[in-house]
Every structure is written in C-alpha cells, then in structure tokens.
Amino acid sequence: MNEHQQTLLEFMQQQADKLAVQTMQHIGLTFISLFFAVLVGLPLGIIIARKRKLSGTVLGFAGILQTIPSIALLGFMIPLLGIGPKPAIVALLLYALLPIIRNTYTGITGIDAAVKEAAMAMGMSKWQILIKVELPLAMPVILAGIRTATVINVGVATLASFIAAGGLGEFIFGGISLNNTNMILAGAIPAALLAIIFDFLLSLVQKLNFRKLKRSSYALPVVLLLLSSFYFIPTAYGSKLTAGFTPEFMGRQDGNLGLESKYGLKIHTIVISDAVMYKAAYEKELDVISGYSTDGRLKAYGLVVLNDDKGIFPPYYAAPIVRDDALKKFPELEKTLNLLSGKINDSVMTDLNYRTDYLHQSPERVAKDFLVNHKLFKPARKSNEENIVRIGSKIFGEQYILANMYSMLIKGYTNYDVSTKTGLGGTKICFDALTNDQIDFYPEYTGTGLLAILQASAKTINEVTKNKDSTYNYVQREFKKQYQISWLKPIGFNNAYALMMREQQAKSLNIKTISNLKRYLNSK
Amino acid sequence: MIKVKDISKRFGKVKAVDTISFEVQEQENLILLGTSGCGKTTTLKMLNRLIEPTSGSIFINGKNITDEQPETLRRGIGYVLQNNGLFPHYTVAENIAIVPQLLKWDKKKISDRTAELMEKLHLSSDYLHVYPNELSGGQQQRIGLARALISDPPVLLMDEPFGALDNVTRAAIHKEFKALDELKRKTIIMVTHDVQEAFELGDRICLMDQGKIVQSGTPADLLFKPTNKFVKDFLKDQRLQLEFKAMRLLDIWNLLPNHHKETHTSPLSAHTDLWTALEHFKFTDSETVCISKDKNELKTVGFEQLMSAFNQYKNKQGHE
C-alpha cells in the first residue's frame, strides 16, 4: 500500500475525472437501454393486452430472459455483437423488457370494463380509446414498470464494464481485483445513489395526477433521450489507437497509473475483462492490451509484447521457493530443482502455455515432451516411501506444467517419492501451505514475492525493481530472514505485466517499445 | 323507429339471444325486463353494435345498422351504463364533452349545451371542474345521463342505469327521469331486472327469459293478461303494488260513482295511476279525492269507492 492510508474522499477527488466519465456512461447506458426497452416493451404490452392469447407466450419469454444470469447474458452477446456498448445495451434492454411489458399489460387489462365500454359506446375508435383512455389510465402502472426497469438497469449496468462498455463497474470490479476498498466504494456508492435518485424521481412522476401527467408525458421521452446522450459525452474525444485494459491493470501503479506517470502515455482506453481482451485485440477491436508476457494466447492470437524500456513493470521471474527445513530433509532436492534453471525463457514458456491452453494437451505431456527434448528426462527410479516431497502449485496452466516437470525430475534423479498439491487458489493459500508445512515448495514469482507477500514500501519497490537481479536478491534475502524460505535459481522466464499489440500492426507502425508507442500517439 | 328482426347471438355453444324480434315506436319507452342471464343486456348491446349478432338484422329509421361504421352509429345513439363508466381521468365537463369532441363541435356550443343540461339535471355548475370520484353515486349517474344526452341523440340505450343506486336515491331519480322533457322526446330502450322500475318507467315491457321474449306489452297487459305462468310468477311478489301502479284512474273512470263536491285542493288528472291516488289519502288526511277527466268532467271519490272500482275492473279482466 501507499505511505499513508488514502481516504475514500481523497481517492474520489484524485479520480474525479474518471468518476465523472464513468457516472455519465452509467447514466447513458441505463437510459439508452431503457429508452429502447420502452420502445419495444410498450407496444408489445399493448398488443398482448388486445390479444390475450399471446400474453402467456410473450410474458413467459420475457420472464425467461430475466432469469438468465446477467454476466452470462453479456457473454451471449459477444459473439453476436462484439464488445463495447452495443451488446451491453442489448443485454440491458432485454432485462428491462419484462417489467415494462408486464406492467403495460396489467395496467391496460386492469382498467374498469365499464369505462372501456363507455368509450366504445360513445363512438371512439380503437386508436382513440388507446390514446385517450387506456394509456392515460394505465400510466401509473406503466410508470411503476419503468421505475422497476430503471433500478434493475442501474444495477446490471455495473457489469457492462466486463465487455468494455464503461460505467461505474470499472471502479467496482477494478477495486475487487485490486482489493482496494476505496475504489470499490467509489464505484458502488455512486451506483447506489443513482438507483436511489432515479427511483425517487420516478416515484414523483408516478404520483402526478392525470392532468399533470398529460403534459409531462411529452417531456418524458425528451428527458430519456437527454439522459441517454450522456453516454456519448466521454467518448467524443478519441485517439488513433484504442487500448483495452483489465480493471486491475487500470488501478495499479505497475499498470496504467505507471504508464501515465512514467511514460506520459495518453491513449483512448476502455476497460475490459481479461477473458475477452485477447480475442478483441485479435479481432482488431482493440489495438493495445495489457496482459501477461507468457500467456499462451499471445501466440494463439499473433500478439507481440512491447518492450518496457523505462521499466515500470516489476520483474516477475519464476523460481521455486523451498522451506529451509525441507532442504535439510531432502539433501538432493536443491540440485535437482536447479536442473531447470535458465532452461525456459519467455517464448518457450509462452509456447508451453499455448500447448496446454489452446491445443489442450495435458500439462503432464507438455512437461514430459519438454524434458525429453532437453535431454533432462530420466525414467522414475524405485522410490523410498518414507521420503515424500510435496509439491504445490497455483491454479493456472503454467504452474501445472512446472509442477509436473519438477515431479518428473525428482522421480528420475532421486529416490524420493512425490505428492503434488496442485491448484491451490492463490498466492496467499499457496504461501500459507508452504509456511505451515503442508507442502515443501512451489514455483513463485519475484514480483509477487515483493508486492503481495513482503508488501514492500513504495520506496523499496522503486529501488529494487530497477533490474531483475536486484529484485531477486531482495526477495531472497528477506524471505530467508522473515520466513526461513529459500529462493532457488530462477527458471529463466519473466511472467510480468506487459503491453501487447498485434504483431502485424506493431511492425507496420514500427512500434517495438512503449516509448515508440507514445511517440506514435503523439505524432500527428 | 327501431325494428329488430330475428336476431340471435351465440357465445360458443350458449345461445344468449334466440331469434327475437320487436319494434319500438318513436318516443316510446321500451323496457327489456328479465333475470340475470336472460339475454336482455346482450340484446341492448347489439343495437349499437357493441356486440354483433350471429344472425338477424336491426333497422333504425329504416336503415340497416350494419351499413354504417360502428363508430358513426354509436355517436348518434346515447348510452348509459349501470356503473356510469365515467372516465376517472376526465373532469365532469370533459366527460360530458366526449361525444361533441368526437363530432368536432366548437367550444362555445359545447359549453352552452353542457350548461343547459346541468341545469335541467339539477347539477350545480361548480361540479364541472371536479373529477367523478368526488361526486356521489346519484350525481355520477346524472353526469352519465348528461354525457349520453349532450348531442341530443334521438335514441337512448340504458343498461340498468339506476341499478347501482340505493332505494331512496333511485326513487328520486325516477321522478326526475319522468319529468325531464329531454327524455320525453326520445326513443328509449332500457334494460332492468327491477320489476317496479320497469312498471314505473316503461310504456311497454318485453319480459325475457332464456334468450326469448316471453311477453311484450304494456304494464297492464302483463299484469292482467299474462300469456303464461312464467309471466304471472315473475310479477307475483309485488303484484298488488304493481297493479295499483299499472292502473290509471282513466281505466276505472266508468266504474266510479258520478258524484262531485267542490274542494279546495286541485284535482288529480285521470292519467294518474291508482297508486298515486291512494297515496293522496295517506299524505293529505282528506277523506275524498277529486279527479278530473279532460279538464271538464270531475268526480269526487273516497277510498272505498276507488277500491271497489279496482276490484270490479279486475274481475272483468279475469272473465274476458
């Protein structure tokens, strides 16, 4: 964390620009979708009030839409409409549909039959009855439906940030992944306030009597359109390239904040979830994305990493970390684990990840193939059951591969037996398992050790992240001192944050480093 | 004026109205009387095409009503509903002005005619700008009547118009109804299940049962010349009162003794019904009542003499 605990208010002041943009986007998303939902829902409600046989089908269908989890509905939209506001608006529209259709239907069918009969008997046409009798009398119920839809939309619109549509979800989900409470609240409080304010304003409209309602019913579409247009205010300015960053990346010092402060990089940025980011870059919806330098998707989608020439991303070199008493218990362990050191560089690791993530080869097979190719593989020896080495790994592909390699090496080069405890939820769980003697070692990254485990001060981070060796030396020293845990020799690759672009585009624009990128963006 | 020929209406397998025919003369008050489900309301609603008949045809002023757009037809026929059907979101003035708006009258004409009707219906003009829910049931019903009368349609259809009112209010409205000159000029078809109301307001009554007309005729016809047991049973409960109401003094004029004595009270017209003449004894404490026929013939009779004439008349009807 920073030198002193930042208050929520300070955070909001510091991020006022972003907060304003996100709030406007949020209001915009809510009301664009609401506007279209009214445009679709109101006539549908009127039709099923006229032809009641259809009502079951239509209401049933709208009800089913309502039960689809919002995040899944957004997911369905991506193949159809890509990322950005379009799929978000369609998804929100579908959510808002049910209350509007249902209340229009209930409102119209609930009108006193004598009033409708009187209207007909006096010689009003169907259209006149609709405009002069049915809609005005059903209006309070219809407005209640619109009110419900608005509140639903304000809530669901927070999820729009997952597919790069903006809104207050950027702060909320960025905050969750960064474990930054201020950031979560900076998104959640305005979102809640929006819901409360719009609910209150609509409750006032609902209470207007018929006469005033007549006049305000003309104003309502205008207000809706006005609020909808909020969405476009922030996007009015753009830049040559579009960047897509994960919410976590947006809020990190070794992420977008660092890009802005150290490189002065100003790029039109949208916030997007990690799951769709790579694909969006491949499909040319995004030009620059944040990612991990050894991610298999780099290879799958033809992306290249831009060189971090000013060193804002701390090094994340991987190395096994072992409890000291385990090293004593298994004298041959260190030598064996170090067999792998320096053998896997970034591109090799990317390729290995590509095989498991995209070619869906088993980590075991990938590990064995690698060891065989590098003439490191030996068949398993007869084991001595008393001495079991316990290997841990985190819950992603790369770690599974490494755990498998270590397991094969130990079995081939020593008499120890091996048990693996793979898929431990996260850094904290892995590390706690290690210190509590549940496992003997697991592969860790220097950056994670520095930031997540040691939680070094900003000053220290600045000092030791200048090059990979100083980071390694620092964590090695501190781990030994604080936890009696040893960092063995680095494996060779650096799984750090990185900016990446499509290889072709980067080549044609002659962009190799982040400084190149900035120069290109600044040029006219 | 109105001619209904062999109309039937089926709802699925149910025959709500079964080949009925009747005619209504100009300025006549025809009552469709019967219990719930007898088809009387369905019959009424077919007259302004709120319900389309399955078969048969209806003529108004010699013109088949299906030749006209239903909206145009309805704008020319007044309609009064049991639950008044006033628009809750319109003021009284706006409610009354609905049909003239549809007919595109100018504002002055609408407001003049509204004021005229309000006065005739004894409604204060203060009510013009309030909403219907602020009025009493009786007032609402009168507004409903004003709305039906505003464009002065020659035909008025009334579906249980006083059904939702309490007895006291209903009696008061009945009296006004009979006195209103606007209504005397109109051909009215009214649906009711209330025998008293039918006898009080109807020139002629069509008694209906199971979609058919059982008997049609004047109140006296139904009372004294019932065509079958159904008609007799239908009127059984209130028979005596009905008979008093149905009988006019004129009917028993010849049976009354030829005797006259000068009194201070003004004489009753011979067109008055017997019930009113009997009420006269109760309310004035006098022992005789003076009746005038055609202004010049006068008879002064006592209670005994009226009752005896009534009994003689009934006996005579029975023997015919």
Coordinates of N, CA and C in Angstrom, one line a residue, chain A residues 112-126 128 132-134 136-137 209-211 214, chain B residues 45 48 50 71 74-75 77 79 81 83-91 94 98-99 102 131 147 159:
Chain A
D112 N -61.2 -0.4 -15.5 CA -62.6 -0.7 -15.3 C -63.3 -1.0 -16.7
A113 N -63.9 -2.2 -16.8 CA -64.5 -2.6 -18.0 C -65.6 -1.6 -18.4
A114 N -66.3 -1.0 -17.4 CA -67.4 -0.1 -17.8 C -66.8 1.2 -18.5
V115 N -65.6 1.6 -18.1 CA -65.0 2.8 -18.7 C -64.7 2.5 -20.2
K116 N -64.1 1.3 -20.4 CA -63.8 0.9 -21.8 C -65.1 0.8 -22.6
E117 N -66.1 0.2 -22.0 CA -67.4 0.0 -22.7 C -68.0 1.4 -23.1
A118 N -67.9 2.3 -22.1 CA -68.4 3.6 -22.3 C -67.7 4.3 -23.5
A119 N -66.4 4.2 -23.5 CA -65.6 4.8 -24.5 C -66.0 4.3 -25.9
M120 N -66.2 3.0 -25.9 CA -66.6 2.3 -27.2 C -68.0 2.8 -27.6
A121 N -68.9 2.8 -26.6 CA -70.3 3.1 -26.9 C -70.5 4.5 -27.3
M122 N -69.5 5.4 -26.9 CA -69.7 6.8 -27.4 C -69.1 7.0 -28.8
G123 N -68.5 6.0 -29.3 CA -68.1 6.1 -30.7 C -66.6 6.4 -30.9
M124 N -65.8 6.0 -29.8 CA -64.4 6.3 -30.0 C -63.8 5.1 -30.8
S125 N -62.9 5.4 -31.7 CA -62.2 4.3 -32.5 C -61.2 3.6 -31.5
K126 N -60.7 2.5 -32.0 CA -59.8 1.7 -31.1 C -58.6 2.6 -30.8
Q128 N -58.4 5.9 -30.7 CA -58.8 6.9 -29.7 C -58.9 6.4 -28.3
K132 N -56.6 8.0 -25.6 CA -57.3 8.9 -24.6 C -57.8 8.2 -23.3
V133 N -57.9 6.9 -23.4 CA -58.5 6.2 -22.2 C -57.5 5.2 -21.6
E134 N -57.1 4.2 -22.5 CA -56.3 3.1 -21.9 C -54.9 3.6 -21.4
P136 N -53.7 6.7 -20.7 CA -53.7 7.6 -19.5 C -54.0 6.8 -18.2
L137 N -55.0 5.9 -18.3 CA -55.4 5.2 -17.1 C -54.4 4.2 -16.6
N209 N -51.0 13.7 -10.8 CA -52.3 13.3 -11.2 C -52.4 13.3 -12.7
F210 N -53.6 12.8 -13.1 CA -53.8 12.6 -14.6 C -53.5 13.8 -15.4
R211 N -54.0 15.0 -14.9 CA -53.9 16.2 -15.6 C -52.5 16.6 -15.9
K214 N -50.6 14.3 -18.3 CA -50.9 14.6 -19.7 C -49.7 15.4 -20.3
Chain B
K45 N -77.0 -4.4 -26.3 CA -75.7 -4.0 -26.9 C -75.6 -4.3 -28.4
N48 N -76.3 -1.0 -30.6 CA -75.3 -0.1 -31.1 C -74.0 -0.8 -31.4
L50 N -72.1 -2.9 -30.0 CA -71.1 -3.3 -29.0 C -70.9 -4.8 -29.1
E71 N -68.5 3.2 -35.3 CA -68.2 4.5 -34.6 C -69.2 5.5 -34.9
R74 N -72.6 4.7 -33.3 CA -72.6 4.9 -31.8 C -72.6 6.4 -31.4
R75 N -72.0 7.2 -32.2 CA -72.0 8.7 -31.9 C -73.4 9.2 -32.0
I77 N -76.1 7.5 -31.0 CA -77.0 6.8 -30.0 C -76.5 7.1 -28.6
Y79 N -75.9 6.4 -24.7 CA -75.7 5.1 -24.0 C -75.4 5.4 -22.5
L81 N -74.7 3.5 -18.8 CA -74.3 2.2 -18.2 C -74.6 2.2 -16.7
N83 N -72.7 1.2 -14.1 CA -71.7 1.7 -13.3 C -71.1 3.0 -13.9
N84 N -72.0 3.7 -14.5 CA -71.8 5.0 -15.2 C -70.6 5.1 -16.2
G85 N -69.5 4.4 -16.0 CA -68.4 4.4 -16.9 C -67.9 5.7 -17.2
L86 N -67.9 6.6 -16.2 CA -67.3 7.9 -16.4 C -65.8 7.8 -16.4
F87 N -65.1 8.6 -17.3 CA -63.6 8.5 -17.3 C -63.1 9.1 -16.0
P88 N -62.3 8.3 -15.2 CA -61.9 8.9 -14.0 C -60.8 9.9 -14.2
H89 N -60.2 10.0 -15.3 CA -59.1 11.0 -15.5 C -59.6 12.2 -16.3
Y90 N -60.9 12.3 -16.5 CA -61.5 13.5 -17.1 C -62.4 14.2 -16.0
T91 N -62.4 15.5 -16.1 CA -63.3 16.3 -15.2 C -64.7 16.0 -15.7
E94 N -65.2 17.6 -19.0 CA -64.6 16.8 -20.1 C -65.4 15.6 -20.4
I98 N -67.3 14.5 -24.3 CA -66.6 13.5 -25.1 C -67.2 13.3 -26.5
V99 N -68.5 13.1 -26.6 CA -69.1 12.9 -27.9 C -69.0 14.2 -28.7
L102 N -65.8 14.3 -30.3 CA -65.7 13.4 -31.4 C -66.4 13.9 -32.7
Y131 N -63.5 15.9 -10.5 CA -63.4 14.6 -11.1 C -64.5 13.7 -10.5
R147 N -73.9 13.0 -20.2 CA -73.0 12.7 -21.3 C -73.7 12.0 -22.5
D159 N -78.5 0.7 -19.9 CA -78.2 -0.6 -19.4 C -78.2 -0.6 -17.8

